[in-house]
Tab-separated table of C-alpha atoms in Angstrom:
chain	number	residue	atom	x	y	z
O	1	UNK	CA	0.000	0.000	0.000
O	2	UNK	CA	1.528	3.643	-1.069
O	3	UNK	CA	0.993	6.025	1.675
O	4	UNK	CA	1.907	9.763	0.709
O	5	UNK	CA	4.474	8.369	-1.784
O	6	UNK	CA	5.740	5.612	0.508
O	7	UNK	CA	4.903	1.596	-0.134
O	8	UNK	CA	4.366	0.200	3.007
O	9	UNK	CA	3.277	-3.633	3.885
O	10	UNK	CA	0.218	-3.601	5.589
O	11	UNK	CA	-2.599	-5.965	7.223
O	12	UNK	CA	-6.248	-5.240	5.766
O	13	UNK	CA	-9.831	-6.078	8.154
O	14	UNK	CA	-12.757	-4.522	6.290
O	15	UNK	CA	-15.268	-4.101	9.108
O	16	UNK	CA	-19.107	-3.504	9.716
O	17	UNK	CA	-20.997	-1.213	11.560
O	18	UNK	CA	-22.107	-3.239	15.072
O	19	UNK	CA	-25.854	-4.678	14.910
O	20	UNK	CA	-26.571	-2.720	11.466
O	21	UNK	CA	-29.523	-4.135	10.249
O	22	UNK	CA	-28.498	-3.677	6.717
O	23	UNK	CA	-24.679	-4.926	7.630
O	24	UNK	CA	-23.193	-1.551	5.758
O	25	UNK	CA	-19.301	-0.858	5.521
O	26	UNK	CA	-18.021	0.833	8.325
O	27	UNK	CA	-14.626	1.255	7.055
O	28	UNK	CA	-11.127	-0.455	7.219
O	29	UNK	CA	-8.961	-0.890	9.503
O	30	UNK	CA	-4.905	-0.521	8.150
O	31	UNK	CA	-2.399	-2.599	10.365
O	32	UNK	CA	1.481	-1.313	9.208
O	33	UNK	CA	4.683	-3.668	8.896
O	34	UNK	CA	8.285	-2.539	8.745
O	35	UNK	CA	9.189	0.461	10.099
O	36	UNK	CA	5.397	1.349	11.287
O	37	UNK	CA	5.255	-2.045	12.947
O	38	UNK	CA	2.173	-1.784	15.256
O	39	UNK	CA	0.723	1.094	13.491
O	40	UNK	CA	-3.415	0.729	13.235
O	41	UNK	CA	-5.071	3.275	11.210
O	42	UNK	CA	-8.862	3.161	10.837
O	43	UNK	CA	-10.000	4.368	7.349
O	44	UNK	CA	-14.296	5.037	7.994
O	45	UNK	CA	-16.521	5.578	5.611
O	46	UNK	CA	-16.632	9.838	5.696
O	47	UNK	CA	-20.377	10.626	6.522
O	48	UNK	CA	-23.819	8.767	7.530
O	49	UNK	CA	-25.155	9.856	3.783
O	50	UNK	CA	-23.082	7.652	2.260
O	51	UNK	CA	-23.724	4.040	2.560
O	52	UNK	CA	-21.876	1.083	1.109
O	53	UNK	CA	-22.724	-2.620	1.830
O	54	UNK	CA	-20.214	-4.095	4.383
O	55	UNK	CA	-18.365	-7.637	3.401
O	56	UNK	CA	-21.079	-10.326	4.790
O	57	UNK	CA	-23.946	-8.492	3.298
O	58	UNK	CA	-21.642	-8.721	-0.201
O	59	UNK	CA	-21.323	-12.237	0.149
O	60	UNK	CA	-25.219	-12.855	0.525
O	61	UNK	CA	-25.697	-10.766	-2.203
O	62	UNK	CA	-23.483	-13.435	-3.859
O	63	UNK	CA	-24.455	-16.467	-3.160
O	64	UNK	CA	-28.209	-15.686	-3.523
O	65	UNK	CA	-27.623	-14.317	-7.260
O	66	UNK	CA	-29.933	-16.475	-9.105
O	67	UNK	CA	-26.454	-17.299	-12.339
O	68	UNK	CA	-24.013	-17.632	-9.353
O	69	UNK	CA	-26.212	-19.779	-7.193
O	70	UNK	CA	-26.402	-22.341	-10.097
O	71	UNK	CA	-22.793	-22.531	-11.375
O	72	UNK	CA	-21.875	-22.980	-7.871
O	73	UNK	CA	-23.968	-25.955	-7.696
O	74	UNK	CA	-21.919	-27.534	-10.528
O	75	UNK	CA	-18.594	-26.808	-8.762
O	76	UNK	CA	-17.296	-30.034	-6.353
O	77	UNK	CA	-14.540	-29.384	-3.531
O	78	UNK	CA	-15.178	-24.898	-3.969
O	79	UNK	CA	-14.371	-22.738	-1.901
O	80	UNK	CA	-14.514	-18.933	-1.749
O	81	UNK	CA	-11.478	-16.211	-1.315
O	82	UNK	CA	-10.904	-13.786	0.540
O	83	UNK	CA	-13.631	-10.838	0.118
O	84	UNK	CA	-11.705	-8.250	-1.432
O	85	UNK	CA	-12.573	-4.097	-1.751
O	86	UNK	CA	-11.550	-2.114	-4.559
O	87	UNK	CA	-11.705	1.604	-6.121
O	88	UNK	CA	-12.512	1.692	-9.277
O	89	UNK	CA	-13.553	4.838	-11.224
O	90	UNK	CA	-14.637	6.392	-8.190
O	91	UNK	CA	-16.803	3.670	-7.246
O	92	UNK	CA	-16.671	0.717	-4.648
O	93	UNK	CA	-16.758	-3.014	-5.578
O	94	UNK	CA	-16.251	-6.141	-3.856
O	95	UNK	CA	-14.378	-9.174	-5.646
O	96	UNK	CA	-15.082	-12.472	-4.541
O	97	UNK	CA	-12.945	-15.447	-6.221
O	98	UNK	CA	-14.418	-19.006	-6.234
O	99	UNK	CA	-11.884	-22.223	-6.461
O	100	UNK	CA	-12.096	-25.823	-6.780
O	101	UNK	CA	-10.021	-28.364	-6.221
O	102	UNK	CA	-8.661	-31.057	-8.411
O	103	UNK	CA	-6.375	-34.441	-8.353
O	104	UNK	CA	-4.017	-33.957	-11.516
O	105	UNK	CA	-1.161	-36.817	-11.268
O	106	UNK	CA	-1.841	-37.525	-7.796
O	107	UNK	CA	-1.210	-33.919	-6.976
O	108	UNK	CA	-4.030	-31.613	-5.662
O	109	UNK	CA	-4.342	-28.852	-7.411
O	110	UNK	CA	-6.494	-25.217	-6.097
O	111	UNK	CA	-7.616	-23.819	-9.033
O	112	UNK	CA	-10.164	-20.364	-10.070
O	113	UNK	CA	-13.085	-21.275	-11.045
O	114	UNK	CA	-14.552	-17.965	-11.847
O	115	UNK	CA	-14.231	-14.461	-9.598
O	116	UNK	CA	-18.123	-12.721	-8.650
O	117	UNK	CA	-18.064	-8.558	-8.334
O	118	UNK	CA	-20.602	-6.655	-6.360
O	119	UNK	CA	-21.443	-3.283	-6.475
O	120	UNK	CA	-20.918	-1.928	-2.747
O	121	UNK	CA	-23.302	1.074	-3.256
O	122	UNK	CA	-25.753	-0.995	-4.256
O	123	UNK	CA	-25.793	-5.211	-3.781
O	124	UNK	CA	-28.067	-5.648	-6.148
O	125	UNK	CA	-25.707	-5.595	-9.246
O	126	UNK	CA	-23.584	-8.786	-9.274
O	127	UNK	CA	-21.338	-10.367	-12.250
O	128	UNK	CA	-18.966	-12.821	-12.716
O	129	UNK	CA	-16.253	-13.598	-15.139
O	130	UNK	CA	-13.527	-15.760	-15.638
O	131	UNK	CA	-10.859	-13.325	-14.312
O	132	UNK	CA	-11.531	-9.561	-12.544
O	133	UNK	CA	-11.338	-7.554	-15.360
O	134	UNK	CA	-14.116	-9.937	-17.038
O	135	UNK	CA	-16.484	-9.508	-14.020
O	136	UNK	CA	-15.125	-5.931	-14.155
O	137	UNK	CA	-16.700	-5.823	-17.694
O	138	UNK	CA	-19.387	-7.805	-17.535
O	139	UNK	CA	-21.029	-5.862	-14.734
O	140	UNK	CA	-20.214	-2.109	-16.346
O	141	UNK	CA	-21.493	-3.312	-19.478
O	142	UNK	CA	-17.410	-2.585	-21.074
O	143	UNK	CA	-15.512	-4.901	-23.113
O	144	UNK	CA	-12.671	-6.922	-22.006
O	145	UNK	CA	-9.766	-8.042	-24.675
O	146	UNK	CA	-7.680	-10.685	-24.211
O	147	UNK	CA	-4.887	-11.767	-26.288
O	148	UNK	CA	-4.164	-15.198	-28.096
O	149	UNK	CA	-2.362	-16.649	-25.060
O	150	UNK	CA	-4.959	-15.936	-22.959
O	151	UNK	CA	-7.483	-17.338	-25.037
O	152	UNK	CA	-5.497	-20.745	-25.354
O	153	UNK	CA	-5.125	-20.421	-21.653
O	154	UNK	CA	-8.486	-20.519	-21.218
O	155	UNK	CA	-9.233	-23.569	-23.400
O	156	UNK	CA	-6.588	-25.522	-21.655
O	157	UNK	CA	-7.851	-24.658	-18.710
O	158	UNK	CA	-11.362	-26.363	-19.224
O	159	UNK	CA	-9.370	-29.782	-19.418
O	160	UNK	CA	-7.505	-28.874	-16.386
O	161	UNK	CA	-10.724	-28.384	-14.175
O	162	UNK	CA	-11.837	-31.831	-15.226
O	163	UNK	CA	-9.144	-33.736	-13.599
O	164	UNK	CA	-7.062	-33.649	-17.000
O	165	UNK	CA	-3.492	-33.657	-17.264
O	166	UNK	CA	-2.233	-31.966	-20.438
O	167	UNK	CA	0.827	-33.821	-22.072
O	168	UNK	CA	3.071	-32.248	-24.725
O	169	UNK	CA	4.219	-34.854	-26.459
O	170	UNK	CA	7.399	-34.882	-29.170
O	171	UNK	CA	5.379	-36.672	-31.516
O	172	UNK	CA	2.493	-38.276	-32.013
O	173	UNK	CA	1.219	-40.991	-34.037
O	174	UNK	CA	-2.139	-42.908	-34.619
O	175	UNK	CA	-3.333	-45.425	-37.446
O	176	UNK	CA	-6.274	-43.593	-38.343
O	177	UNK	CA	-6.538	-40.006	-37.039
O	178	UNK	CA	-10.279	-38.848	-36.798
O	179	UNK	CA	-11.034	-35.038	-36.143
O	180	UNK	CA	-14.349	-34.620	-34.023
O	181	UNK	CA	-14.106	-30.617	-33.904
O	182	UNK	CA	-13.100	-28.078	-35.183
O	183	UNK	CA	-13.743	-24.181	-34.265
O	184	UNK	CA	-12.110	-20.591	-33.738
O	185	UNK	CA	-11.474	-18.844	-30.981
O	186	UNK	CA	-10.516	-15.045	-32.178
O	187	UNK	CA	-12.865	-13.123	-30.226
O	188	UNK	CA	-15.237	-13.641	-27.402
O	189	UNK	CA	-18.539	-14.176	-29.647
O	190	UNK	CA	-16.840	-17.409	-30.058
O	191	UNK	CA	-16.459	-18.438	-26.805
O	192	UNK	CA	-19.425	-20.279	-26.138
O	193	UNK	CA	-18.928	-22.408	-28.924
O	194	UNK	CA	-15.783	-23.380	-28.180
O	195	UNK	CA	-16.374	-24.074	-24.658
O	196	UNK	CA	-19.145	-26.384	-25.885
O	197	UNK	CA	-16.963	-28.090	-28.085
O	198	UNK	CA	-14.563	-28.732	-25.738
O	199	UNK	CA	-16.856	-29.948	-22.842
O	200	UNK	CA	-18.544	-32.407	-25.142
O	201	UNK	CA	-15.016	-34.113	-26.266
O	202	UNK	CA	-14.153	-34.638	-22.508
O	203	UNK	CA	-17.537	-35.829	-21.996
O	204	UNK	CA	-17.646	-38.328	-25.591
O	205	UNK	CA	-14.057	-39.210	-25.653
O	206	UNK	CA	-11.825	-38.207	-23.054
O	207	UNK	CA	-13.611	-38.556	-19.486
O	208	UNK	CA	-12.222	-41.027	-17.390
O	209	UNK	CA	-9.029	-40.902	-18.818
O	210	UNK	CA	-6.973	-39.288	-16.408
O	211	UNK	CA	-4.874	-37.018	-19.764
O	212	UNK	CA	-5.069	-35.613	-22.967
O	213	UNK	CA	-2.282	-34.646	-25.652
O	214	UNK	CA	-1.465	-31.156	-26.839
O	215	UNK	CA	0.397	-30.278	-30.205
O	216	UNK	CA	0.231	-28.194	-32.917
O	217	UNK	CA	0.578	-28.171	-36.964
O	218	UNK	CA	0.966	-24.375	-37.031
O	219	UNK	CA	1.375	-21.024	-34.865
O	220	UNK	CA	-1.736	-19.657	-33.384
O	221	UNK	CA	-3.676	-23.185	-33.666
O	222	UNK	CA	-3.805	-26.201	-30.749
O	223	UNK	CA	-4.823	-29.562	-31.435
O	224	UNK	CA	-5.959	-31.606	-28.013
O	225	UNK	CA	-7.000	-35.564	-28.264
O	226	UNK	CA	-6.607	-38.672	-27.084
O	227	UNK	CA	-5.225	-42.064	-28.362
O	228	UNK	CA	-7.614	-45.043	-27.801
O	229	UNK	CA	-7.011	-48.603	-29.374
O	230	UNK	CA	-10.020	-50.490	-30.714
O	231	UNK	CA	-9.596	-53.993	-32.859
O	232	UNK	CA	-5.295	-53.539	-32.768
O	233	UNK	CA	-6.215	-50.423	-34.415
O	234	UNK	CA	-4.810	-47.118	-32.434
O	235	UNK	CA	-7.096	-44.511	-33.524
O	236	UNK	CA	-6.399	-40.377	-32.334
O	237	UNK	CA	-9.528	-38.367	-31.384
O	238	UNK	CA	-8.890	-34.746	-31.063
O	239	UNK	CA	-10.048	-31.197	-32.186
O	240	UNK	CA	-8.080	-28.357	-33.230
O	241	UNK	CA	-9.116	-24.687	-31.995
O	242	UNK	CA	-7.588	-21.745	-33.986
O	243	UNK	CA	-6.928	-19.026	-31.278
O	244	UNK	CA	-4.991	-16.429	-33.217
């Protein structure tokens, strides 16, 4: 945290007013590290005309969201972050990150799920994305750009949340290679399709399987399958996704 124009390491406790009905921010108290050690500063909200939900009355808001409420019941092993506060343009919002859990290689791995924003003035208007500045966006009604290693960052990350391990093999060979899908990611209009491509070859081909390969025939395209054998013959399922 910059104070004046010096960083400083602090401790952060958002807090609540005591026995508010409507559980509104108080303010937030600042607890100082290094040189400041055992400095507390408490930052209040300035005046009783201005009101801003407090942190529990954010995550209701949450949870309760009819879109959130669902995807959450799809999620296995979640867990929420911590409740975050942040300033943008003036305004207050709260961040709240949602991860799962999952076994890759006999590893346990904590991954994002998705990240919810609330509007503090408000806690009516909630969002979620697949990183902040999505949420950000989806809730202001903006438009968020990400580049091509993002986007194949996202795909890959699909396979990762279904207990798949992603191997980049040398080479790869099959006897008969079979192509099951085939789509473009270049800008967020094709998202859906691709995620629903990719969910139903995890659910048709690859589920159970515990890994899937990754290569690639040219830049800005990914190919992901799987090698099954059927009759002695060794056949390679896969799609290819163009994401730049």
């Amino acid at each position: 945290m910059v104070v004046g124009d010096q960083p400083h390491c602090v401790g952060l406790q958002l807090v609540e007013f005591q026995a508010s009905p409507g559980r509104n921010l108080a303010g937030l108290y600042i607890a100082y590290g290094g040189s400041r050690l055992g400095d507390i500063e408490l930052y209040s909200v300035p005046n009783a005309t201005t009101q801003f939900i407090g942190p529990s009355a954010a995550l209701q808001a949450f949870e309760t969201d009819d879109y959130v409420r669902t995807q959450l019941t799809l999620l296995t092993n979640r867990r929420f972050g911590n409740i975050l506060l942040y300033s943008i343009g003036d305004k207050l919002y709260y961040f709240i990150p949602v991860y799962i859990e999952a076994e890759i290689a006999n590893a346990v791995i904590t991954k994002m799920a998705f990240i919810g924003v609330i509007d503090a003035s408000t806690g009516t208007n909630v969002a979620v994305g697949m990183d902040a500045a999505h949420a950000y966006y989806a809730l202001t009604g903006g438009l968020a750009r990400i580049g091509a290693e993002e986007r194949l960052k996202r795909v890959l990350n699909i396979f990762s949340e279904n207990g798949l391990k992603i191997i980049k093999p040398m080479k790869i060979s099959g006897n008969v290679w079979i192509r099951v899908g085939n789509v473009t990611y270049l800008t967020e209009d094709d998202w859906n399709l691709v995620k629903s491509v990719v969910k139903e070859f995890i659910q048709v081909y690859a589920k159970g399987r515990g890994e899937v390969y990754q290569w690639s025939e040219e830049d800005g395209q990914v190919n992901i399958g799987v090698l099954t054998a059927e009759k002695g013959i060794v056949k390679l399922y896969y799609i290819t996704i163009k994401y730049a």
